[in-house]
Coordinates of C-alpha atoms and ligand atoms in Angstrom, one line a residue:
M1 CA 71.4 30.9 12.2
P2 CA 72.0 31.3 8.6
D3 CA 71.4 34.8 7.2
G4 CA 67.8 35.7 6.6
M5 CA 66.3 33.1 9.0
D6 CA 65.3 35.6 11.6
V7 CA 61.7 36.7 11.1
D8 CA 60.7 40.2 12.4
Y9 CA 57.3 39.6 13.8
D10 CA 56.7 42.8 15.5
G11 CA 55.4 45.2 12.8
L12 CA 52.2 45.1 10.8
I13 CA 53.8 42.8 8.3
P14 CA 56.0 39.9 9.5
N15 CA 59.0 39.5 7.3
N16 CA 62.6 38.5 7.0
V17 CA 63.5 41.1 4.3
G18 CA 64.4 44.0 6.7
L19 CA 61.3 45.9 6.2
A20 CA 62.0 47.9 9.4
Q21 CA 65.0 49.3 7.7
D22 CA 63.4 49.9 4.2
A23 CA 61.0 52.7 4.8
R24 CA 60.0 53.1 1.0
V25 CA 58.9 49.5 0.5
R26 CA 57.3 49.3 4.0
K27 CA 55.3 52.4 3.2
A28 CA 54.2 50.9 -0.1
L29 CA 53.1 47.6 1.5
E30 CA 51.3 49.4 4.2
T31 CA 49.5 51.5 1.8
W32 CA 48.5 48.4 -0.2
H33 CA 47.4 46.6 3.1
P34 CA 43.9 48.2 3.6
G35 CA 43.0 47.3 0.0
Y36 CA 44.2 43.8 0.4
I37 CA 42.0 43.5 3.7
D38 CA 39.0 44.8 1.9
W39 CA 39.6 42.4 -1.0
W40 CA 39.9 39.5 1.5
K41 CA 36.5 40.6 3.3
D42 CA 34.8 41.0 0.0
M43 CA 36.3 38.0 -2.0
G44 CA 37.6 35.7 0.7
P45 CA 35.7 32.9 2.4
E46 CA 32.1 33.9 2.6
G47 CA 30.4 33.7 6.0
F48 CA 33.3 32.8 8.1
Q49 CA 35.3 36.1 8.7
E50 CA 34.5 36.0 12.4
S51 CA 35.1 32.3 13.0
L52 CA 38.1 31.1 14.9
V53 CA 40.0 28.7 12.6
Y54 CA 42.9 26.5 13.8
L55 CA 45.6 27.7 11.3
R56 CA 49.2 27.4 10.8
T57 CA 51.1 30.8 10.3
A58 CA 54.6 30.9 9.0
V59 CA 56.9 32.3 11.7
S60 CA 60.3 31.1 10.5
V61 CA 61.9 30.0 7.4
D62 CA 63.8 27.2 9.1
P63 CA 62.7 24.0 7.4
K64 CA 62.7 22.1 10.7
G65 CA 60.0 24.2 12.2
W66 CA 58.5 27.1 10.3
A67 CA 54.9 27.4 11.5
K68 CA 52.9 27.6 14.5
F69 CA 49.3 26.6 15.0
G70 CA 46.5 28.4 16.9
Y71 CA 43.1 29.8 16.4
V72 CA 42.8 32.9 14.2
R73 CA 40.1 35.1 12.7
M74 CA 41.1 35.1 9.2
P75 CA 41.2 38.8 8.6
E76 CA 43.6 39.0 11.4
Y77 CA 45.9 36.3 9.9
K78 CA 49.5 37.4 9.8
W79 CA 50.3 37.5 6.1
G80 CA 54.1 37.9 6.0
V81 CA 56.8 38.3 3.4
L82 CA 59.1 35.5 3.8
L83 CA 62.0 34.4 1.7
A84 CA 64.1 31.2 1.9
P85 CA 67.7 31.8 3.3
A86 CA 70.1 33.1 0.9
V87 CA 72.4 30.6 -0.5
E88 CA 76.0 31.9 -0.2
G89 CA 77.7 32.6 -3.6
R90 CA 74.8 31.5 -5.6
R91 CA 75.3 31.6 -9.4
I92 CA 72.9 31.6 -12.4
G93 CA 72.3 28.0 -13.4
F94 CA 71.2 28.2 -17.0
G95 CA 70.8 30.2 -20.1
A96 CA 73.1 32.9 -21.7
H97 CA 74.3 34.2 -18.2
K98 CA 75.1 30.7 -16.8
G99 CA 77.8 30.9 -14.2
E100 CA 77.5 34.6 -13.5
P101 CA 76.7 35.6 -9.9
A102 CA 72.9 35.5 -9.2
W103 CA 71.3 39.0 -9.6
Q104 CA 70.3 40.8 -6.6
E105 CA 68.7 43.6 -8.6
V106 CA 66.5 43.4 -11.7
P107 CA 68.9 43.4 -14.8
G108 CA 67.5 46.3 -16.9
E109 CA 67.2 44.5 -20.2
Y110 CA 64.9 41.9 -18.5
R111 CA 62.7 44.3 -16.5
A112 CA 59.6 43.9 -18.6
M113 CA 59.9 40.1 -18.9
L114 CA 60.4 39.6 -15.2
R115 CA 57.6 41.8 -14.4
R116 CA 55.2 39.8 -16.5
L117 CA 56.4 36.5 -14.9
L118 CA 55.6 37.9 -11.4
V119 CA 52.2 39.3 -12.4
I120 CA 51.1 36.1 -14.0
Q121 CA 52.1 34.1 -10.9
G122 CA 50.7 36.7 -8.6
D123 CA 47.3 36.8 -10.3
T124 CA 46.7 33.0 -9.8
E125 CA 47.0 33.4 -6.0
P126 CA 43.9 35.6 -5.3
A127 CA 41.9 34.0 -8.1
S128 CA 41.7 30.7 -6.3
V129 CA 40.7 32.3 -3.1
E130 CA 37.9 33.9 -5.2
Q131 CA 36.9 30.6 -6.8
Q132 CA 36.8 28.8 -3.6
R133 CA 34.9 31.4 -1.6
H134 CA 31.5 29.7 -1.3
L135 CA 32.8 26.3 -0.2
G136 CA 32.8 27.0 3.5
A137 CA 29.0 26.6 3.6
T138 CA 28.9 23.1 2.4
A139 CA 32.2 21.8 4.1
P140 CA 31.9 17.9 4.7
S141 CA 33.4 18.4 8.2
L142 CA 35.3 21.0 10.3
Y143 CA 38.6 19.3 9.5
D144 CA 38.1 19.9 5.8
M145 CA 36.7 23.4 6.3
R146 CA 40.0 24.2 8.2
N147 CA 42.0 22.9 5.4
L148 CA 40.2 25.0 2.8
F149 CA 40.7 27.9 4.9
Q150 CA 44.4 27.1 5.5
V151 CA 44.9 26.9 1.6
N152 CA 43.0 30.3 1.2
V153 CA 45.1 32.3 3.7
E154 CA 48.3 30.7 2.1
E155 CA 47.3 31.7 -1.2
G156 CA 46.6 35.1 0.2
R157 CA 50.4 35.0 1.5
H158 CA 51.6 34.1 -2.0
L159 CA 49.9 37.3 -3.2
W160 CA 51.8 39.2 -0.7
A161 CA 55.0 37.4 -1.8
M162 CA 54.6 38.6 -5.5
V163 CA 53.4 42.0 -4.4
Y164 CA 56.5 42.5 -2.4
L165 CA 58.7 41.7 -5.3
L166 CA 56.8 44.2 -7.5
Q167 CA 56.8 47.0 -4.8
K168 CA 60.6 46.5 -4.0
Y169 CA 61.9 46.2 -7.5
F170 CA 59.5 47.8 -10.1
G171 CA 58.8 51.3 -8.7
T172 CA 55.5 53.0 -9.8
Q173 CA 54.9 50.3 -12.3
G174 CA 55.0 47.7 -9.6
R175 CA 52.7 49.6 -7.5
E176 CA 50.1 49.8 -10.4
E177 CA 50.5 46.0 -10.9
A178 CA 49.9 45.4 -7.3
E179 CA 46.6 47.5 -7.3
D180 CA 45.6 45.6 -10.4
L181 CA 46.0 42.4 -8.7
L182 CA 43.4 43.3 -6.3
R183 CA 41.1 44.7 -9.0
R184 CA 40.7 41.7 -11.2
R185 CA 38.2 39.2 -10.3
S186 CA 37.9 35.5 -11.2
G187 CA 35.1 35.0 -13.7
D188 CA 34.4 38.6 -14.2
A189 CA 33.2 39.5 -17.6
D190 CA 35.0 42.9 -17.8
S191 CA 38.1 42.2 -15.6
P192 CA 38.8 38.6 -15.5
R193 CA 41.8 36.9 -14.0
M194 CA 44.7 36.3 -16.5
L195 CA 44.5 32.5 -17.1
G196 CA 41.6 30.4 -18.2
A197 CA 41.6 27.8 -15.4
F198 CA 41.4 30.5 -12.9
N199 CA 38.1 31.9 -14.1
E200 CA 36.2 28.6 -13.9
A201 CA 33.8 28.0 -11.0
T202 CA 34.8 25.6 -8.1
P203 CA 31.2 24.7 -7.3
D204 CA 31.6 21.7 -5.0
W205 CA 34.1 19.9 -3.0
L206 CA 35.0 17.4 -5.4
S207 CA 36.0 20.2 -7.7
F208 CA 37.9 21.8 -4.8
F209 CA 39.9 18.6 -4.1
M210 CA 40.5 18.0 -8.0
F211 CA 41.6 21.8 -8.2
T212 CA 44.1 21.4 -5.4
F213 CA 45.4 18.3 -6.8
F214 CA 45.9 19.4 -10.4
T215 CA 45.9 23.2 -10.5
D216 CA 47.9 23.8 -7.4
R217 CA 50.3 21.2 -8.7
D218 CA 50.7 23.5 -11.8
G219 CA 51.5 26.1 -9.3
K220 CA 54.1 23.9 -7.8
M221 CA 55.7 23.3 -11.3
Q222 CA 55.8 27.0 -12.1
L223 CA 57.4 27.9 -8.6
E224 CA 59.8 25.1 -9.2
A225 CA 60.8 26.6 -12.4
L226 CA 60.9 30.2 -11.0
A227 CA 62.9 28.9 -8.0
Q228 CA 65.8 28.3 -10.4
S229 CA 65.7 31.9 -11.3
G230 CA 68.9 33.9 -11.6
F231 CA 67.0 36.8 -10.1
D232 CA 67.8 35.7 -6.4
P233 CA 65.0 37.4 -4.6
L234 CA 62.5 35.5 -6.9
S235 CA 64.4 32.2 -6.3
R236 CA 64.2 32.7 -2.5
T237 CA 60.6 33.6 -2.5
C238 CA 59.5 30.6 -4.6
R239 CA 61.5 28.3 -2.5
F240 CA 59.6 29.3 0.6
M241 CA 56.2 29.3 -1.2
L242 CA 56.9 25.8 -2.2
T243 CA 56.9 24.6 1.5
E244 CA 53.4 25.8 1.8
E245 CA 52.3 24.5 -1.7
A246 CA 53.1 21.0 -0.6
H247 CA 50.1 21.1 1.8
H248 CA 47.7 22.3 -0.9
M249 CA 48.4 19.1 -2.9
F250 CA 48.0 17.0 0.2
V251 CA 44.6 18.4 0.6
G252 CA 43.8 17.5 -2.8
E253 CA 45.3 14.2 -3.0
T254 CA 43.9 12.9 0.5
G255 CA 40.6 14.7 -0.3
V256 CA 39.9 12.8 -3.5
G257 CA 41.5 9.6 -1.9
R258 CA 39.0 9.8 1.1
I259 CA 36.1 10.1 -1.4
V260 CA 37.3 7.1 -3.3
E261 CA 37.8 5.1 -0.2
R262 CA 34.3 5.9 1.1
T263 CA 32.7 5.1 -2.3
V264 CA 34.5 1.6 -2.4
E265 CA 33.6 0.9 1.2
A266 CA 29.9 1.6 0.6
M267 CA 29.9 -0.4 -2.6
R268 CA 31.3 -3.4 -0.8
Q269 CA 28.9 -3.2 2.1
A270 CA 26.1 -3.1 -0.3
G271 CA 27.3 -6.0 -2.3
I272 CA 27.6 -3.9 -5.6
E273 CA 29.9 -5.9 -8.0
D274 CA 29.7 -3.3 -10.9
P275 CA 31.1 0.1 -10.1
T276 CA 29.5 1.5 -13.1
D277 CA 25.9 0.7 -11.7
V278 CA 25.6 4.4 -11.2
G279 CA 22.1 4.3 -9.8
R280 CA 22.7 1.9 -7.1
V281 CA 25.9 3.5 -6.2
R282 CA 24.4 7.0 -5.9
A283 CA 21.5 5.7 -3.8
L284 CA 24.1 5.0 -1.1
G285 CA 24.9 8.7 -0.8
V286 CA 28.4 8.4 -2.2
I287 CA 30.0 9.5 -5.5
D288 CA 30.3 6.9 -8.2
L289 CA 33.7 6.3 -9.6
P290 CA 32.7 7.2 -13.2
T291 CA 31.7 10.6 -12.0
I292 CA 35.0 11.0 -10.3
Q293 CA 36.7 10.1 -13.5
R294 CA 34.8 12.7 -15.5
K295 CA 35.6 15.3 -12.9
L296 CA 39.2 14.2 -13.1
N297 CA 39.2 14.6 -17.0
L298 CA 37.9 18.2 -16.5
H299 CA 40.4 19.4 -14.1
F300 CA 43.4 17.8 -15.6
S301 CA 42.6 19.2 -19.1
L302 CA 41.9 22.7 -17.8
T303 CA 45.2 22.6 -16.0
L304 CA 47.2 21.5 -19.0
D305 CA 46.1 24.6 -20.8
L306 CA 47.9 26.6 -18.1
F307 CA 51.3 25.3 -19.5
G308 CA 50.7 27.3 -22.8
N309 CA 51.5 26.5 -26.3
E310 CA 53.6 23.5 -27.3
I311 CA 56.1 25.7 -29.1
S312 CA 56.9 29.0 -27.3
T313 CA 59.4 31.7 -27.8
N314 CA 58.3 33.4 -24.5
A315 CA 59.5 30.3 -22.7
A316 CA 62.7 30.1 -24.7
N317 CA 63.4 33.8 -24.0
A318 CA 62.8 33.5 -20.2
F319 CA 65.1 30.5 -20.2
N320 CA 67.8 32.3 -22.1
A321 CA 67.6 35.2 -19.9
G322 CA 68.1 33.0 -16.8
L323 CA 64.7 34.1 -15.3
K324 CA 62.8 30.7 -15.5
G325 CA 64.5 27.3 -15.6
R326 CA 63.3 23.7 -16.1
Y327 CA 62.0 21.6 -13.2
R328 CA 64.8 20.9 -10.8
E329 CA 67.2 22.5 -13.4
D330 CA 70.1 22.2 -10.7
K331 CA 69.7 18.5 -10.7
L332 CA 69.8 18.1 -14.4
E333 CA 73.0 17.0 -16.2
D334 CA 73.4 18.7 -19.6
D335 CA 74.8 22.0 -20.7
H336 CA 71.9 24.0 -19.2
Q337 CA 71.8 26.1 -22.5
L338 CA 70.2 23.8 -24.9
A339 CA 71.3 25.6 -28.1
N340 CA 71.9 22.3 -29.7
S341 CA 69.4 19.9 -28.1
T342 CA 66.0 18.7 -29.3
Y343 CA 62.9 17.6 -27.3
P344 CA 60.0 15.4 -28.4
V345 CA 56.7 17.2 -28.5
M346 CA 53.3 16.0 -29.6
R347 CA 52.0 17.7 -32.6
L348 CA 48.9 17.5 -34.9
R349 CA 50.0 16.2 -38.3
D350 CA 47.3 15.3 -40.9
G351 CA 44.7 15.2 -38.1
K352 CA 46.7 12.8 -36.0
P353 CA 48.9 13.3 -32.9
V354 CA 52.4 12.5 -33.6
S355 CA 55.7 12.9 -31.6
E356 CA 58.2 15.2 -33.2
D357 CA 61.6 16.4 -32.1
V358 CA 61.8 20.1 -32.0
P359 CA 64.6 22.5 -30.7
A360 CA 64.5 22.0 -27.0
L361 CA 64.6 25.7 -26.1
S362 CA 61.1 26.1 -28.0
A363 CA 59.7 23.1 -26.2
L364 CA 60.3 24.1 -22.5
N365 CA 56.6 24.5 -21.9
M366 CA 56.2 20.9 -22.9
R367 CA 59.1 19.7 -20.8
L368 CA 57.5 21.3 -17.7
R369 CA 54.2 19.8 -18.7
D370 CA 55.7 16.3 -19.0
D371 CA 57.3 16.6 -15.6
Y372 CA 53.9 17.6 -14.2
V373 CA 52.1 14.6 -15.8
T374 CA 54.7 12.4 -14.4
D375 CA 54.1 14.1 -10.9
C376 CA 50.3 13.6 -11.3
Q377 CA 50.8 9.8 -11.8
G378 CA 51.8 9.1 -8.3
G379 CA 48.6 10.4 -6.9
I380 CA 46.4 8.7 -9.3
G381 CA 48.2 5.3 -8.4
R382 CA 47.4 6.0 -4.8
W383 CA 43.8 6.8 -5.5
N384 CA 43.5 3.4 -7.1
K385 CA 44.8 1.6 -4.2
P386 CA 41.5 1.1 -2.4
I387 CA 39.6 0.1 -5.6
E388 CA 42.4 -2.4 -6.4
K389 CA 42.2 -3.8 -2.8
A390 CA 38.4 -4.2 -2.9
G391 CA 38.8 -6.3 -6.1
Y392 CA 37.0 -3.9 -8.5
A393 CA 38.4 -3.8 -12.2
F394 CA 37.8 0.0 -12.4
R395 CA 40.8 2.2 -12.5
L396 CA 41.0 6.0 -12.5
Q397 CA 43.3 7.3 -15.1
L398 CA 44.6 10.5 -16.7
P399 CA 42.9 11.3 -20.1
P400 CA 45.2 11.9 -23.2
V401 CA 46.9 15.3 -23.1
T402 CA 45.0 15.9 -26.3
F403 CA 41.7 15.8 -24.6
N404 CA 39.4 18.8 -24.2
R405 CA 42.1 21.3 -24.8
K406 CA 41.5 25.1 -25.5
I407 CA 45.1 26.1 -26.1
G408 CA 47.8 25.0 -28.3
E409 CA 47.9 22.4 -31.2
F410 CA 45.1 20.3 -29.9
A411 CA 42.6 22.9 -29.1
G412 CA 39.3 21.6 -30.1
F413 CA 40.7 18.3 -31.3
D414 CA 39.0 15.9 -29.0
S415 CA 36.2 17.2 -26.9
D416 CA 33.8 14.1 -26.4
P417 CA 31.3 15.4 -24.0
A418 CA 30.7 12.0 -22.7
R419 CA 34.0 12.2 -20.9
L420 CA 33.2 15.4 -19.0
P421 CA 30.8 15.9 -16.2
T422 CA 27.2 16.2 -17.1
G423 CA 24.5 18.4 -15.7
D424 CA 23.2 15.3 -14.0
D425 CA 26.6 14.7 -12.4
H426 CA 26.6 18.2 -11.1
A427 CA 23.1 18.0 -9.7
F428 CA 23.9 14.8 -7.9
I429 CA 27.1 16.0 -6.4
D430 CA 25.2 19.2 -5.5
S431 CA 22.6 17.2 -3.6
L432 CA 25.4 15.8 -1.5
M433 CA 26.9 19.1 -0.6
R434 CA 25.3 19.5 2.9
P435 CA 27.5 20.9 5.6
V436 CA 28.6 18.8 8.5
T437 CA 29.7 21.1 11.4
E438 CA 29.7 18.8 14.3
A439 CA 33.4 18.1 15.4
G440 CA 34.7 14.6 14.5
K441 CA 31.7 14.0 12.2
Y442 CA 32.1 13.6 8.3
A443 CA 29.5 13.8 5.4
S444 CA 28.3 10.4 4.0
W445 CA 30.4 10.7 0.8
I446 CA 33.9 11.0 2.3
A447 CA 36.0 8.9 4.7
A448 CA 37.6 10.5 7.9
P449 CA 41.3 11.4 7.5
K450 CA 44.0 9.0 8.9
V451 CA 45.5 11.7 11.0
G452 CA 44.5 15.0 12.3
V453 CA 46.1 18.4 11.8
D454 CA 49.0 19.1 14.1
G455 CA 48.5 15.9 15.7
K456 CA 45.0 16.7 17.0
P457 CA 42.5 14.0 17.9
G458 CA 39.4 13.2 15.8
E459 CA 36.9 15.3 17.7
F460 CA 39.0 18.4 17.6
E461 CA 37.0 21.5 16.9
Y462 CA 39.1 22.8 13.8
V463 CA 36.8 25.8 13.3
R464 CA 34.8 27.6 16.0
I465 CA 32.2 28.8 13.6
H466 CA 30.6 31.4 15.9
G467 CA 34.0 32.7 17.1
Ligands
FE2_501 FE1 49.9 29.7 -4.2
FE2_502 FE1 48.4 26.6 -3.7

C-alpha cells in the first residue's frame, strides 16, 4: 500500500494523517468536535436527525474502493480527515517557485494568503448544508432524500478537511477561524457566509438540483485549482474531496435530467405540441421547460459571481505564489509562469461586451470560469436529449455570461427579469413540493432514476425515517 492509504478508524476522528501520534492537533479537533455536532443538530437536515440513512462513508483513500455503505444516523456519521496519498518527490508546478519541492509546511511569506484561501473554501461547505436544511421534508422520494443527506454529510466532511488544515498549520489563528466557520450562518443579516451564492435560499428541489449542478461544480473547479497547490497538504486534501464532489454533480445533473424526462413524457402522453403552453403543461403536474430554463438562468448567473472579478491581482498573486493553479495545470503545456502571455477576457466597452486580450496572470479567474462554462455544457447537452428525442424544438441553454451579474464588469448590465423565475413560477413549484416517502415511489414531476445507489433495487428503503 502506498504511503498514507491506511485509515485509522478507531479514534473519534477517522483519519490517515496520523492523529494518534499528533496530540496537539488531535486535541484541537476533539475540542472543536462538540461545537460541530451542535452546529449539525441546529443547522443540518431538519427533522431527520434520528432517521437511519443509507449513506456511504469514506473508509479508505484507495481510488478502487474508498467507501462503504450502511444505515447511519446522521449525527453519528464518521466525519474523517482524509488526504489523498502523497506523490513521491512532488514538485511545485507553476508560479515563481516552479520546480522547487512541494511545501510540507506553510511558507512564512504566504501564510496570510493561504489562510484566506482555506477559510473561503471552508466557509462554502457548511453554508450549503444550511441552505438545504429544509428540503428533507419535501423530498420527491426516499432515493432523492438519501442523496440530499449524502451531499450534506460530505459537505460536513469538507468542512472538517479545511478545519484540519487550519488547526494543524495555523495555530491560534487557525483555531479562531475554525470557530468562526461554525459561527457564520447562510443568509444571516449580521453574520452571513462569505460568498453571495451561499447566502441565497434553496427553497425547492429544482433549486437543489440546479445548485448541485452549477454551484457544486464551481466547488469542483476551485478544488481542482487548489489540488495543484504547491502546499502539499492542501493539494492532497483537495484531491480526495474531488472524489466525493463528483457525486454531488451527479445528483444535480441526473436530478434536473429526470425532471426534464418526466415533463417531456407527460407532454407527449397528453398530446401537447407546444412546450411553451405553460398552463396545459402545469396542469399535468410537471414542471414546464420555460420555468426550468429560468431557474437555470438564475443558478448559472449566481454561480458565475463566485469566480470573482474579470481582472484580479489576488488570483495573480496566488498563482505566482504557487498556492492556486489553473484547472488541470499539470496537463497544460506552457511555461506555467505566464509572465509574457495574454488571455482574452470579456470587457464592457462603450456599453458593449467585447473580447480583449489582457495579461494572462490577471485573467486567471476568467480562465477558470471559461473552463467551468465548458464543463457545464456537457450536462446541458444531456438534459436536451429527451427533449430532442421527443421531437420538441425547445432547447435548454446557458444564458450569456453577462446576464444577471452582481460582481465584475457586467454587474447590473443585463438583468431582464423576464429571464428569471417569477413569483408565479415559485408558487407553482412550491405547490408540487409534497413529500413522497413510500419506498420505490416518486413524485409526479420527476422520473425514477435509471439505477439505484450501491446497486440496490427500486423499492429499497434508502431512509428509514422513524429510525
Ligand atoms: Fe464540498
Ligand atoms: Fe459539493
